[in-house]
GROMACS .gro file of C-alpha atoms in nm:
model
  327
    1MET     CA    1   0.528  18.506  14.079
    2LEU     CA    2   0.361  18.827  14.218
    3ARG     CA    3   0.043  18.862  14.029
    4ARG     CA    4  -0.068  19.191  14.198
    5CYS     CA    5   0.189  19.445  14.232
    6LEU     CA    6   0.160  19.837  14.271
    7LEU     CA    7   0.448  19.977  14.059
    8ALA     CA    8   0.394  20.362  14.135
    9PRO     CA    9   0.760  20.423  14.245
   10LEU     CA   10   0.886  20.261  13.923
   11PHE     CA   11   0.672  20.463  13.713
   12LEU     CA   12   0.795  20.784  13.870
   13ALA     CA   13   1.150  20.673  13.812
   14LEU     CA   14   1.099  20.582  13.447
   15SER     CA   15   0.908  20.901  13.374
   16GLY     CA   16   1.148  21.146  13.546
   17LEU     CA   17   0.849  21.272  13.774
   18THR     CA   18   0.856  21.380  14.144
   19LEU     CA   19   0.611  21.379  14.411
   20ALA     CA   20   0.665  21.750  14.450
   21GLN     CA   21   0.487  21.784  14.110
   22GLU     CA   22   0.164  21.694  14.298
   23ILE     CA   23   0.069  21.420  14.040
   24PRO     CA   24  -0.244  21.249  14.164
   25PRO     CA   25  -0.159  20.886  14.296
   26PRO     CA   26  -0.290  20.624  14.069
   27PRO     CA   27  -0.603  20.474  14.223
   28GLY     CA   28  -0.547  20.139  14.089
   29GLN     CA   29  -0.235  19.928  13.981
   30LEU     CA   30   0.038  19.982  13.734
   31VAL     CA   31   0.157  19.659  13.543
   32ASN     CA   32   0.460  19.651  13.313
   33VAL     CA   33   0.330  19.536  12.976
   34GLY     CA   34   0.627  19.481  12.728
   35GLY     CA   35   0.830  19.778  12.888
   36HIS     CA   36   0.561  20.023  12.954
   37LEU     CA   37   0.320  20.069  13.246
   38LEU     CA   38  -0.059  20.046  13.210
   39HIS     CA   39  -0.305  20.148  13.484
   40PHE     CA   40  -0.592  19.925  13.587
   41LYS     CA   41  -0.835  20.010  13.848
   42CYS     CA   42  -1.030  19.720  13.956
   43ALA     CA   43  -1.304  19.659  14.228
   44GLY     CA   44  -1.553  19.403  14.345
   45ALA     CA   45  -1.554  19.033  14.325
   46GLY     CA   46  -1.740  18.769  14.110
   47ALA     CA   47  -1.766  18.651  13.753
   48PRO     CA   48  -1.763  18.751  13.473
   49THR     CA   49  -1.508  19.031  13.522
   50VAL     CA   50  -1.637  19.344  13.354
   51VAL     CA   51  -1.364  19.529  13.160
   52ILE     CA   52  -1.432  19.901  13.039
   53GLU     CA   53  -1.277  20.049  12.732
   54SER     CA   54  -1.328  20.434  12.743
   55ALA     CA   55  -1.391  20.703  12.461
   56LEU     CA   56  -1.117  20.913  12.306
   57GLY     CA   57  -0.990  21.146  12.579
   58ASP     CA   58  -1.160  20.980  12.853
   59PHE     CA   59  -0.992  20.806  13.160
   60SER     CA   60  -1.054  20.513  13.405
   61THR     CA   61  -1.153  20.757  13.676
   62ASP     CA   62  -1.428  20.912  13.451
   63TRP     CA   63  -1.614  20.569  13.520
   64THR     CA   64  -1.616  20.608  13.887
   65LEU     CA   65  -2.010  20.636  13.917
   66VAL     CA   66  -2.053  20.322  13.696
   67GLN     CA   67  -1.763  20.131  13.857
   68THR     CA   68  -1.911  20.198  14.205
   69GLY     CA   69  -2.256  20.083  14.092
   70VAL     CA   70  -2.109  19.761  13.936
   71ALA     CA   71  -1.856  19.653  14.200
   72PRO     CA   72  -2.139  19.529  14.447
   73PHE     CA   73  -2.246  19.258  14.209
   74THR     CA   74  -1.943  19.138  14.010
   75ARG     CA   75  -1.570  19.225  13.945
   76VAL     CA   76  -1.514  19.542  13.730
   77CYS     CA   77  -1.185  19.690  13.586
   78ALA     CA   78  -1.148  20.031  13.421
   79TYR     CA   79  -0.806  20.108  13.270
   80ASP     CA   80  -0.603  20.368  13.096
   81ARG     CA   81  -0.490  20.305  12.747
   82ALA     CA   82  -0.121  20.369  12.682
   83GLY     CA   83  -0.053  20.734  12.679
   84TYR     CA   84  -0.354  20.812  12.895
   85ALA     CA   85  -0.322  20.936  13.259
   86TRP     CA   86  -0.104  20.718  13.446
   87SER     CA   87  -0.042  20.480  13.169
   88GLU     CA   88   0.304  20.516  12.973
   89PRO     CA   89   0.308  20.561  12.594
   90GLY     CA   90   0.299  20.217  12.417
   91PRO     CA   91   0.406  20.103  12.069
   92LYS     CA   92   0.283  20.277  11.758
   93PRO     CA   93   0.083  20.276  11.546
   94ARG     CA   94  -0.217  20.270  11.785
   95THR     CA   95  -0.428  20.029  11.622
   96PHE     CA   96  -0.723  19.831  11.760
   97ALA     CA   97  -0.489  19.519  11.762
   98GLN     CA   98  -0.227  19.699  11.955
   99ILE     CA   99  -0.470  19.832  12.220
  100ASN     CA  100  -0.640  19.482  12.245
  101LEU     CA  101  -0.306  19.306  12.268
  102GLU     CA  102  -0.194  19.542  12.566
  103MET     CA  103  -0.522  19.518  12.753
  104LYS     CA  104  -0.517  19.122  12.715
  105GLU     CA  105  -0.152  19.123  12.863
  106GLY     CA  106  -0.241  19.354  13.141
  107LEU     CA  107  -0.531  19.168  13.251
  108ARG     CA  108  -0.339  18.854  13.244
  109LEU     CA  109  -0.046  18.991  13.463
  110LEU     CA  110  -0.309  19.115  13.707
  111GLY     CA  111  -0.453  18.759  13.729
  112GLU     CA  112  -0.799  18.857  13.604
  113LYS     CA  113  -0.968  18.555  13.440
  114PRO     CA  114  -1.164  18.561  13.107
  115PRO     CA  115  -1.411  18.547  12.965
  116PHE     CA  116  -1.483  18.911  13.014
  117LEU     CA  117  -1.785  19.120  12.974
  118LEU     CA  118  -1.648  19.404  12.757
  119VAL     CA  119  -1.807  19.754  12.784
  120GLY     CA  120  -1.720  19.996  12.512
  121HIS     CA  121  -1.797  20.360  12.495
  122SER     CA  122  -1.796  20.566  12.183
  123TYR     CA  123  -1.443  20.494  12.035
  124GLY     CA  124  -1.408  20.219  12.296
  125GLY     CA  125  -1.700  20.030  12.130
  126PRO     CA  126  -1.502  19.931  11.815
  127VAL     CA  127  -1.208  19.854  12.026
  128VAL     CA  128  -1.397  19.587  12.222
  129ARG     CA  129  -1.561  19.468  11.900
  130ALA     CA  130  -1.203  19.408  11.764
  131TYR     CA  131  -1.109  19.230  12.093
  132GLY     CA  132  -1.424  18.988  12.036
  133ALA     CA  133  -1.285  18.919  11.698
  134ALA     CA  134  -0.929  18.855  11.796
  135TYR     CA  135  -0.998  18.673  12.123
  136PRO     CA  136  -1.351  18.524  12.111
  137LYS     CA  137  -1.300  18.277  12.370
  138ASP     CA  138  -1.199  18.561  12.610
  139VAL     CA  139  -1.538  18.754  12.571
  140ALA     CA  140  -1.856  18.663  12.743
  141GLY     CA  141  -2.063  18.951  12.586
  142LEU     CA  142  -2.055  19.315  12.506
  143VAL     CA  143  -2.214  19.619  12.613
  144LEU     CA  144  -2.180  19.918  12.371
  145VAL     CA  145  -2.232  20.259  12.523
  146ASP     CA  146  -2.338  20.495  12.252
  147ALA     CA  147  -2.054  20.327  12.040
  148VAL     CA  148  -1.916  20.466  11.728
  149HIS     CA  149  -2.025  20.252  11.405
  150GLU     CA  150  -1.830  20.231  11.096
  151ASP     CA  151  -2.088  20.406  10.884
  152GLN     CA  152  -2.134  20.676  11.136
  153ARG     CA  153  -2.051  21.045  11.034
  154VAL     CA  154  -1.855  21.306  11.258
  155THR     CA  155  -1.812  21.668  11.200
  156ILE     CA  156  -1.474  21.771  11.063
  157MET     CA  157  -1.430  22.127  10.957
  158GLY     CA  158  -1.794  22.187  10.929
  159LYS     CA  159  -1.862  21.876  10.716
  160ALA     CA  160  -2.021  21.542  10.797
  161VAL     CA  161  -1.746  21.292  10.723
  162ARG     CA  162  -1.785  20.914  10.742
  163LEU     CA  163  -1.522  20.779  10.983
  164ARG     CA  164  -1.413  20.511  10.734
  165ASP     CA  165  -1.308  20.784  10.479
  166GLY     CA  166  -0.933  20.803  10.420
  167ALA     CA  167  -0.857  20.448  10.480
  168LYS     CA  168  -0.534  20.322  10.313
  169GLY     CA  169  -0.579  19.939  10.362
  170ILE     CA  170  -0.236  19.891  10.541
  171PRO     CA  171  -0.266  19.639  10.831
  172ILE     CA  172   0.013  19.667  11.091
  173PRO     CA  173   0.080  19.372  11.340
  174PRO     CA  174   0.082  19.452  11.711
  175ARG     CA  175   0.390  19.413  11.953
  176LEU     CA  176   0.432  19.439  12.319
  177ALA     CA  177   0.787  19.595  12.326
  178VAL     CA  178   0.804  19.962  12.308
  179ARG     CA  179   1.092  20.150  12.126
  180ALA     CA  180   1.294  20.409  12.292
  181GLU     CA  181   1.166  20.673  12.053
  182GLU     CA  182   0.809  20.597  12.127
  183LYS     CA  183   0.851  20.688  12.516
  184ALA     CA  184   0.724  21.028  12.620
  185THR     CA  185   0.912  21.313  12.749
  186THR     CA  186   0.863  21.407  13.116
  187ARG     CA  187   0.503  21.487  13.185
  188VAL     CA  188   0.410  21.820  13.326
  189PRO     CA  189   0.137  21.932  13.568
  190PRO     CA  190  -0.169  22.082  13.413
  191ALA     CA  191  -0.273  22.450  13.411
  192PRO     CA  192  -0.563  22.531  13.633
  193GLY     CA  193  -0.899  22.507  13.472
  194PRO     CA  194  -1.270  22.448  13.535
  195VAL     CA  195  -1.424  22.109  13.538
  196ARG     CA  196  -1.689  22.118  13.243
  197PRO     CA  197  -2.034  21.930  13.275
  198PRO     CA  198  -2.116  21.660  13.280
  199LEU     CA  199  -1.765  21.593  13.438
  200ASP     CA  200  -1.882  21.794  13.750
  201ARG     CA  201  -2.099  21.504  13.830
  202LEU     CA  202  -1.784  21.304  13.942
  203PRO     CA  203  -1.641  21.308  14.304
  204ALA     CA  204  -1.364  21.565  14.369
  205ASP     CA  205  -1.074  21.313  14.332
  206ALA     CA  206  -1.194  21.187  14.006
  207ARG     CA  207  -1.238  21.557  13.876
  208ARG     CA  208  -0.888  21.641  13.982
  209ALA     CA  209  -0.763  21.345  13.813
  210ASN     CA  210  -0.939  21.428  13.491
  211LEU     CA  211  -0.786  21.781  13.473
  212TRP     CA  212  -0.435  21.630  13.524
  213ALA     CA  213  -0.472  21.362  13.279
  214SER     CA  214  -0.628  21.578  13.017
  215ALA     CA  215  -0.312  21.805  13.035
  216GLN     CA  216  -0.052  21.528  12.972
  217PRO     CA  217   0.151  21.574  12.644
  218ALA     CA  218   0.148  21.198  12.585
  219LEU     CA  219  -0.242  21.214  12.524
  220ASP     CA  220  -0.253  21.402  12.188
  221ASP     CA  221   0.018  21.164  12.037
  222ALA     CA  222  -0.174  20.858  12.138
  223GLU     CA  223  -0.504  20.992  12.017
  224ASN     CA  224  -0.382  21.115  11.685
  225SER     CA  225  -0.251  20.767  11.601
  226GLN     CA  226  -0.578  20.602  11.740
  227ARG     CA  227  -0.788  20.824  11.514
  228GLU     CA  228  -0.570  20.763  11.206
  229TRP     CA  229  -0.577  20.373  11.239
  230SER     CA  230  -0.944  20.345  11.340
  231THR     CA  231  -1.025  20.437  10.992
  232GLU     CA  232  -0.869  20.125  10.846
  233TYR     CA  233  -1.094  19.897  11.063
  234PHE     CA  234  -1.400  20.087  10.977
  235ALA     CA  235  -1.330  20.044  10.599
  236LEU     CA  236  -1.254  19.689  10.657
  237TRP     CA  237  -1.572  19.627  10.849
  238HIS     CA  238  -1.790  19.822  10.584
  239GLU     CA  239  -1.666  19.580  10.323
  240HIS     CA  240  -1.670  19.290  10.531
  241PRO     CA  241  -1.926  19.329  10.823
  242GLN     CA  242  -1.872  19.164  11.170
  243LYS     CA  243  -2.224  19.025  11.139
  244GLY     CA  244  -2.282  18.746  11.387
  245LEU     CA  245  -1.943  18.808  11.559
  246LEU     CA  246  -2.085  18.739  11.899
  247GLY     CA  247  -2.307  18.450  11.812
  248GLY     CA  248  -2.553  18.381  12.091
  249LYS     CA  249  -2.340  18.587  12.365
  250PRO     CA  250  -2.519  18.864  12.549
  251LEU     CA  251  -2.508  19.202  12.358
  252VAL     CA  252  -2.670  19.537  12.496
  253VAL     CA  253  -2.651  19.839  12.277
  254LEU     CA  254  -2.724  20.176  12.449
  255THR     CA  255  -2.819  20.452  12.206
  256ARG     CA  256  -2.896  20.825  12.307
  257ALA     CA  257  -3.236  20.939  12.198
  258LYS     CA  258  -3.128  21.251  12.031
  259GLY     CA  259  -2.798  21.326  11.851
  260GLY     CA  260  -2.823  21.699  11.876
  261THR     CA  261  -2.699  21.725  11.497
  262LYS     CA  262  -2.712  22.051  11.315
  263ASP     CA  263  -2.732  22.105  10.931
  264LEU     CA  264  -2.382  22.065  10.794
  265ASP     CA  265  -2.314  21.983  10.419
  266ILE     CA  266  -2.590  21.727  10.436
  267PRO     CA  267  -2.915  21.796  10.635
  268ALA     CA  268  -2.930  21.716  11.008
  269GLU     CA  269  -3.229  21.493  10.950
  270GLN     CA  270  -3.040  21.261  10.729
  271ILE     CA  271  -2.727  21.249  10.967
  272GLU     CA  272  -2.964  21.162  11.254
  273ARG     CA  273  -3.129  20.903  11.071
  274GLU     CA  274  -2.798  20.744  10.963
  275ARG     CA  275  -2.679  20.761  11.328
  276LEU     CA  276  -2.985  20.556  11.462
  277ASP     CA  277  -2.968  20.322  11.167
  278SER     CA  278  -2.599  20.241  11.243
  279GLN     CA  279  -2.685  20.186  11.603
  280ARG     CA  280  -2.959  19.935  11.532
  281ALA     CA  281  -2.704  19.776  11.301
  282LEU     CA  282  -2.476  19.705  11.588
  283LEU     CA  283  -2.746  19.443  11.692
  284GLY     CA  284  -2.623  19.238  11.404
  285LEU     CA  285  -2.303  19.165  11.581
  286GLY     CA  286  -2.495  18.872  11.732
  287THR     CA  287  -2.818  18.684  11.771
  288ASN     CA  288  -2.882  18.786  12.135
  289GLY     CA  289  -2.883  19.149  12.141
  290ARG     CA  290  -3.106  19.409  12.312
  291GLN     CA  291  -3.112  19.793  12.235
  292ARG     CA  292  -3.202  20.049  12.495
  293ILE     CA  293  -3.263  20.412  12.395
  294LEU     CA  294  -3.170  20.652  12.670
  295ASP     CA  295  -3.270  21.005  12.747
  296SER     CA  296  -2.899  21.103  12.771
  297GLY     CA  297  -2.635  21.264  12.587
  298HIS     CA  298  -2.324  21.087  12.454
  299ASN     CA  299  -2.155  21.069  12.803
  300MET     CA  300  -2.385  20.814  12.957
  301HIS     CA  301  -2.152  20.690  13.213
  302LEU     CA  302  -2.178  21.054  13.363
  303GLU     CA  303  -2.522  21.160  13.260
  304ALA     CA  304  -2.712  20.824  13.333
  305PRO     CA  305  -2.471  20.606  13.520
  306ASP     CA  306  -2.764  20.415  13.676
  307GLU     CA  307  -2.893  20.296  13.337
  308VAL     CA  308  -2.546  20.203  13.229
  309VAL     CA  309  -2.514  19.998  13.556
  310SER     CA  310  -2.856  19.844  13.479
  311ALA     CA  311  -2.746  19.746  13.133
  312ILE     CA  312  -2.433  19.585  13.261
  313ARG     CA  313  -2.624  19.405  13.526
  314SER     CA  314  -2.869  19.269  13.276
  315ALA     CA  315  -2.585  19.128  13.072
  316VAL     CA  316  -2.397  18.979  13.366
  317GLU     CA  317  -2.736  18.817  13.468
  318ALA     CA  318  -2.789  18.675  13.110
  319ILE     CA  319  -2.432  18.540  13.120
  320HIS     CA  320  -2.516  18.360  13.441
  321ARG     CA  321  -2.829  18.211  13.294
  322GLY     CA  322  -2.643  18.082  12.986
  323GLY     CA  323  -2.728  18.372  12.781
  324SER     CA  324  -3.087  18.426  12.831
  325PHE     CA  325  -3.218  18.785  12.902
  326VAL     CA  326  -3.516  18.840  13.118
  327GLU     CA  327  -3.775  18.992  12.910
   0.00000   0.00000   0.00000
């Protein structure tokens, strides 16, 4: 069986694209997961393989600075969720279980061997937590990069809303096969626009890829479903906490020092206190956790990539030592 195959020509044929549209070539590999293509960008060698789960609206190429730093000491894969960048739309709803199933299958097709060190940024944090619950034997540890917590508040229409609000308690099983009506229409090239900080810290090719990927029509559809269904998990985890999920596996929680919160319908001081409390609560996912407070904004992979690389290295080394961090 061909384990590593680049399917860019097939991708262009399926999506109705032409090279004349100046689509950035995928820097990684496209694999067919149940009828839709997912893009994985892997580099380096060694174990455990580090797998990066990005935030809402972020792409594999946004992790170039971190991936370049990790590749010299172990294998590292960043990928684009279904509907993101070069990855085709996948089955809906876009639940954590659905995303996890697709990532697991994609890694299997690529020949990447578990257990993995999972890195989850923002929305990607709860996604990798769900992966740990669904496939515990496939997880060697977690690095949570300013990850979202189920009790955290976000600003919606000028109000501080808990992310678990609005849950309906409706579980949906995942499936690999994509239905015809779930496939996207032809993608279009983006309108020209500036690269906003901190994305301007990326290499030129990664900046261009971000501008292109951000303009693709499939992105909004995928994100809307992700937002809607994440509330179901947050409500469930609030009622039944994931305490002890990892056991003694290495866990690193990276937290920004200041949230930059303003007064909303509740005081900024309360919002900030709850944010820091929820970040500390993430340590309860296991018995072998470490928290690092970084002088950075939310986008640590761009603003403090060396610190993120350092956190990943510490987790990798702990895994090599059987779970022990160096104090």
